[in-house]
Amino acid sequence: MKRPVLLLAALVLAGCGDANRAPAGLQGDAARGRIALAQYGCRACHMIPGVTGSKVYVGRPLEDMAKRPIIAGTLPNNQANLVRWIRDPQAIDPHTAMPVLGVSERDAIDMSAWLLSH
Ligand code: HEC
């Protein structure tokens, strides 16, 4: 009699795992990206879905990123451009207030996977 319950629990757990995965077509590990967004201190200037911190508005809130046609006022929004921006915003806009934070390529890909799926 216990088996159906265990099976159900396993299915529920498998479902939770999928929720952390980026939608098809995105590179990277969104769950790891969420941690990287916290570790690099992006939250000091941006509100980010799923990353806790106080309310800040230095940069725009990074929610619904997948719905934006343009990022940072200049770049067409796609994963490659998001990674470029995160790694070196000053190369794209020398006047931007966003600093270069030394984000590795892998971390930037993972961050973009989180941002484009939340
Ligand atoms: C010192 C403050 C600061 C920090 C820290 C910071 N940003 Fe930014 N960010 C900004 C500002 C200001 C802008 C707006 C730039 C512009 O439009 O020229 C911006 C823009 C962006 C954009 C484009 C948003 C849009 O609406 O088009 C993304 C994406 C972004 N930041 C991601 C990050 C990530 C990821 C991190 C952490 C690695 C980070 N930022 C850290 C200040 C910051």
PDB file of C-alpha atoms in Angstrom, residues 8-117:
ATOM      1  CA  LEU A   8       3.980  10.226  -6.046  1.00  0.00           C
ATOM      2  CA  ALA A   9       6.658  11.761  -3.814  1.00  0.00           C
ATOM      3  CA  ALA A  10       9.300  10.890  -6.385  1.00  0.00           C
ATOM      4  CA  LEU A  11       7.262  12.526  -9.133  1.00  0.00           C
ATOM      5  CA  VAL A  12       6.773  15.670  -7.071  1.00  0.00           C
ATOM      6  CA  LEU A  13      10.504  15.891  -6.345  1.00  0.00           C
ATOM      7  CA  ALA A  14      11.341  15.381 -10.028  1.00  0.00           C
ATOM      8  CA  GLY A  15       8.936  18.203 -10.849  1.00  0.00           C
ATOM      9  CA  CYS A  16      10.708  20.563  -8.437  1.00  0.00           C
ATOM     10  CA  GLY A  17      14.038  19.823 -10.111  1.00  0.00           C
ATOM     11  CA  ASP A  18      12.644  20.795 -13.483  1.00  0.00           C
ATOM     12  CA  ALA A  19      11.444  24.139 -12.175  1.00  0.00           C
ATOM     13  CA  ASN A  20      15.068  25.175 -11.650  1.00  0.00           C
ATOM     14  CA  ARG A  21      16.117  24.271 -15.150  1.00  0.00           C
ATOM     15  CA  ALA A  22      16.203  26.914 -17.875  1.00  0.00           C
ATOM     16  CA  PRO A  23      13.629  26.550 -20.663  1.00  0.00           C
ATOM     17  CA  ALA A  24      14.716  24.782 -23.828  1.00  0.00           C
ATOM     18  CA  GLY A  25      17.060  26.859 -25.963  1.00  0.00           C
ATOM     19  CA  LEU A  26      18.854  28.513 -23.049  1.00  0.00           C
ATOM     20  CA  GLN A  27      22.407  27.541 -22.186  1.00  0.00           C
ATOM     21  CA  GLY A  28      23.657  27.224 -18.632  1.00  0.00           C
ATOM     22  CA  ASP A  29      22.423  26.185 -15.228  1.00  0.00           C
ATOM     23  CA  ALA A  30      19.800  28.608 -13.932  1.00  0.00           C
ATOM     24  CA  ALA A  31      19.931  27.316 -10.345  1.00  0.00           C
ATOM     25  CA  ARG A  32      23.685  27.875 -10.250  1.00  0.00           C
ATOM     26  CA  GLY A  33      23.133  31.287 -11.846  1.00  0.00           C
ATOM     27  CA  ARG A  34      20.822  32.299  -9.032  1.00  0.00           C
ATOM     28  CA  ILE A  35      23.605  31.600  -6.529  1.00  0.00           C
ATOM     29  CA  ALA A  36      26.131  33.485  -8.656  1.00  0.00           C
ATOM     30  CA  LEU A  37      23.796  36.517  -8.840  1.00  0.00           C
ATOM     31  CA  ALA A  38      23.835  36.594  -5.037  1.00  0.00           C
ATOM     32  CA  GLN A  39      27.604  35.978  -4.750  1.00  0.00           C
ATOM     33  CA  TYR A  40      28.611  38.759  -7.177  1.00  0.00           C
ATOM     34  CA  GLY A  41      26.465  41.279  -5.309  1.00  0.00           C
ATOM     35  CA  CYS A  42      24.214  42.174  -8.256  1.00  0.00           C
ATOM     36  CA  ARG A  43      21.502  42.653  -5.658  1.00  0.00           C
ATOM     37  CA  ALA A  44      23.309  45.780  -4.405  1.00  0.00           C
ATOM     38  CA  CYS A  45      21.852  47.639  -7.403  1.00  0.00           C
ATOM     39  CA  HIS A  46      19.118  45.408  -8.856  1.00  0.00           C
ATOM     40  CA  MET A  47      16.077  43.676  -7.478  1.00  0.00           C
ATOM     41  CA  ILE A  48      16.231  40.125  -8.844  1.00  0.00           C
ATOM     42  CA  PRO A  49      13.443  37.539  -8.736  1.00  0.00           C
ATOM     43  CA  GLY A  50      14.375  34.723  -6.349  1.00  0.00           C
ATOM     44  CA  VAL A  51      17.402  36.563  -4.901  1.00  0.00           C
ATOM     45  CA  THR A  52      16.646  38.218  -1.580  1.00  0.00           C
ATOM     46  CA  GLY A  53      17.771  41.657  -0.434  1.00  0.00           C
ATOM     47  CA  SER A  54      16.458  45.132   0.278  1.00  0.00           C
ATOM     48  CA  LYS A  55      14.634  47.281  -2.269  1.00  0.00           C
ATOM     49  CA  VAL A  56      17.127  49.013  -4.519  1.00  0.00           C
ATOM     50  CA  TYR A  57      16.664  50.947  -7.757  1.00  0.00           C
ATOM     51  CA  VAL A  58      20.185  51.887  -8.910  1.00  0.00           C
ATOM     52  CA  GLY A  59      19.681  49.617 -11.905  1.00  0.00           C
ATOM     53  CA  ARG A  60      16.250  48.465 -13.017  1.00  0.00           C
ATOM     54  CA  PRO A  61      14.702  45.412 -11.390  1.00  0.00           C
ATOM     55  CA  LEU A  62      15.820  42.357 -13.368  1.00  0.00           C
ATOM     56  CA  GLU A  63      12.412  40.742 -13.586  1.00  0.00           C
ATOM     57  CA  ASP A  64      10.687  39.572 -16.769  1.00  0.00           C
ATOM     58  CA  MET A  65      13.999  39.883 -18.598  1.00  0.00           C
ATOM     59  CA  ALA A  66      12.817  37.431 -21.257  1.00  0.00           C
ATOM     60  CA  LYS A  67      10.041  39.861 -22.254  1.00  0.00           C
ATOM     61  CA  ARG A  68      12.314  42.849 -22.913  1.00  0.00           C
ATOM     62  CA  PRO A  69      13.235  43.553 -26.539  1.00  0.00           C
ATOM     63  CA  ILE A  70      16.285  45.678 -25.613  1.00  0.00           C
ATOM     64  CA  ILE A  71      18.740  45.526 -22.700  1.00  0.00           C
ATOM     65  CA  ALA A  72      20.547  48.514 -21.216  1.00  0.00           C
ATOM     66  CA  GLY A  73      18.918  50.760 -23.805  1.00  0.00           C
ATOM     67  CA  THR A  74      21.134  49.554 -26.654  1.00  0.00           C
ATOM     68  CA  LEU A  75      21.433  45.795 -27.136  1.00  0.00           C
ATOM     69  CA  PRO A  76      18.869  43.454 -28.700  1.00  0.00           C
ATOM     70  CA  ASN A  77      17.902  41.131 -25.876  1.00  0.00           C
ATOM     71  CA  ASN A  78      19.215  37.610 -26.350  1.00  0.00           C
ATOM     72  CA  GLN A  79      21.281  35.324 -24.171  1.00  0.00           C
ATOM     73  CA  ALA A  80      24.595  36.106 -25.890  1.00  0.00           C
ATOM     74  CA  ASN A  81      24.122  39.873 -25.473  1.00  0.00           C
ATOM     75  CA  LEU A  82      23.007  39.461 -21.870  1.00  0.00           C
ATOM     76  CA  VAL A  83      26.211  37.526 -21.155  1.00  0.00           C
ATOM     77  CA  ARG A  84      28.257  40.264 -22.899  1.00  0.00           C
ATOM     78  CA  TRP A  85      26.574  42.963 -20.829  1.00  0.00           C
ATOM     79  CA  ILE A  86      26.994  41.132 -17.521  1.00  0.00           C
ATOM     80  CA  ARG A  87      30.693  40.487 -18.197  1.00  0.00           C
ATOM     81  CA  ASP A  88      31.680  43.910 -19.550  1.00  0.00           C
ATOM     82  CA  PRO A  89      28.964  46.607 -19.462  1.00  0.00           C
ATOM     83  CA  GLN A  90      31.580  49.375 -19.822  1.00  0.00           C
ATOM     84  CA  ALA A  91      32.642  48.007 -23.226  1.00  0.00           C
ATOM     85  CA  ILE A  92      29.061  48.416 -24.456  1.00  0.00           C
ATOM     86  CA  ASP A  93      28.299  51.717 -22.731  1.00  0.00           C
ATOM     87  CA  PRO A  94      31.343  53.560 -21.317  1.00  0.00           C
ATOM     88  CA  HIS A  95      29.016  55.899 -19.384  1.00  0.00           C
ATOM     89  CA  THR A  96      26.983  53.226 -17.626  1.00  0.00           C
ATOM     90  CA  ALA A  97      26.954  53.241 -13.848  1.00  0.00           C
ATOM     91  CA  MET A  98      27.197  49.457 -13.846  1.00  0.00           C
ATOM     92  CA  PRO A  99      30.716  48.364 -12.905  1.00  0.00           C
ATOM     93  CA  VAL A 100      32.725  45.522 -14.428  1.00  0.00           C
ATOM     94  CA  LEU A 101      32.478  42.873 -11.734  1.00  0.00           C
ATOM     95  CA  GLY A 102      34.853  40.281 -13.173  1.00  0.00           C
ATOM     96  CA  VAL A 103      32.123  37.742 -13.858  1.00  0.00           C
ATOM     97  CA  SER A 104      33.453  34.551 -15.462  1.00  0.00           C
ATOM     98  CA  GLU A 105      31.888  33.402 -18.723  1.00  0.00           C
ATOM     99  CA  ARG A 106      30.337  30.334 -17.108  1.00  0.00           C
ATOM    100  CA  ASP A 107      28.865  32.390 -14.267  1.00  0.00           C
ATOM    101  CA  ALA A 108      27.467  34.954 -16.721  1.00  0.00           C
ATOM    102  CA  ILE A 109      25.861  32.200 -18.820  1.00  0.00           C
ATOM    103  CA  ASP A 110      24.308  30.674 -15.704  1.00  0.00           C
ATOM    104  CA  MET A 111      23.105  34.109 -14.496  1.00  0.00           C
ATOM    105  CA  SER A 112      21.526  34.812 -17.872  1.00  0.00           C
ATOM    106  CA  ALA A 113      19.798  31.421 -17.748  1.00  0.00           C
ATOM    107  CA  TRP A 114      18.224  32.406 -14.407  1.00  0.00           C
ATOM    108  CA  LEU A 115      17.304  35.914 -15.548  1.00  0.00           C
ATOM    109  CA  LEU A 116      15.753  34.752 -18.816  1.00  0.00           C
ATOM    110  CA  SER A 117      13.619  32.147 -17.082  1.00  0.00           C
TER     111      SER A 117
END
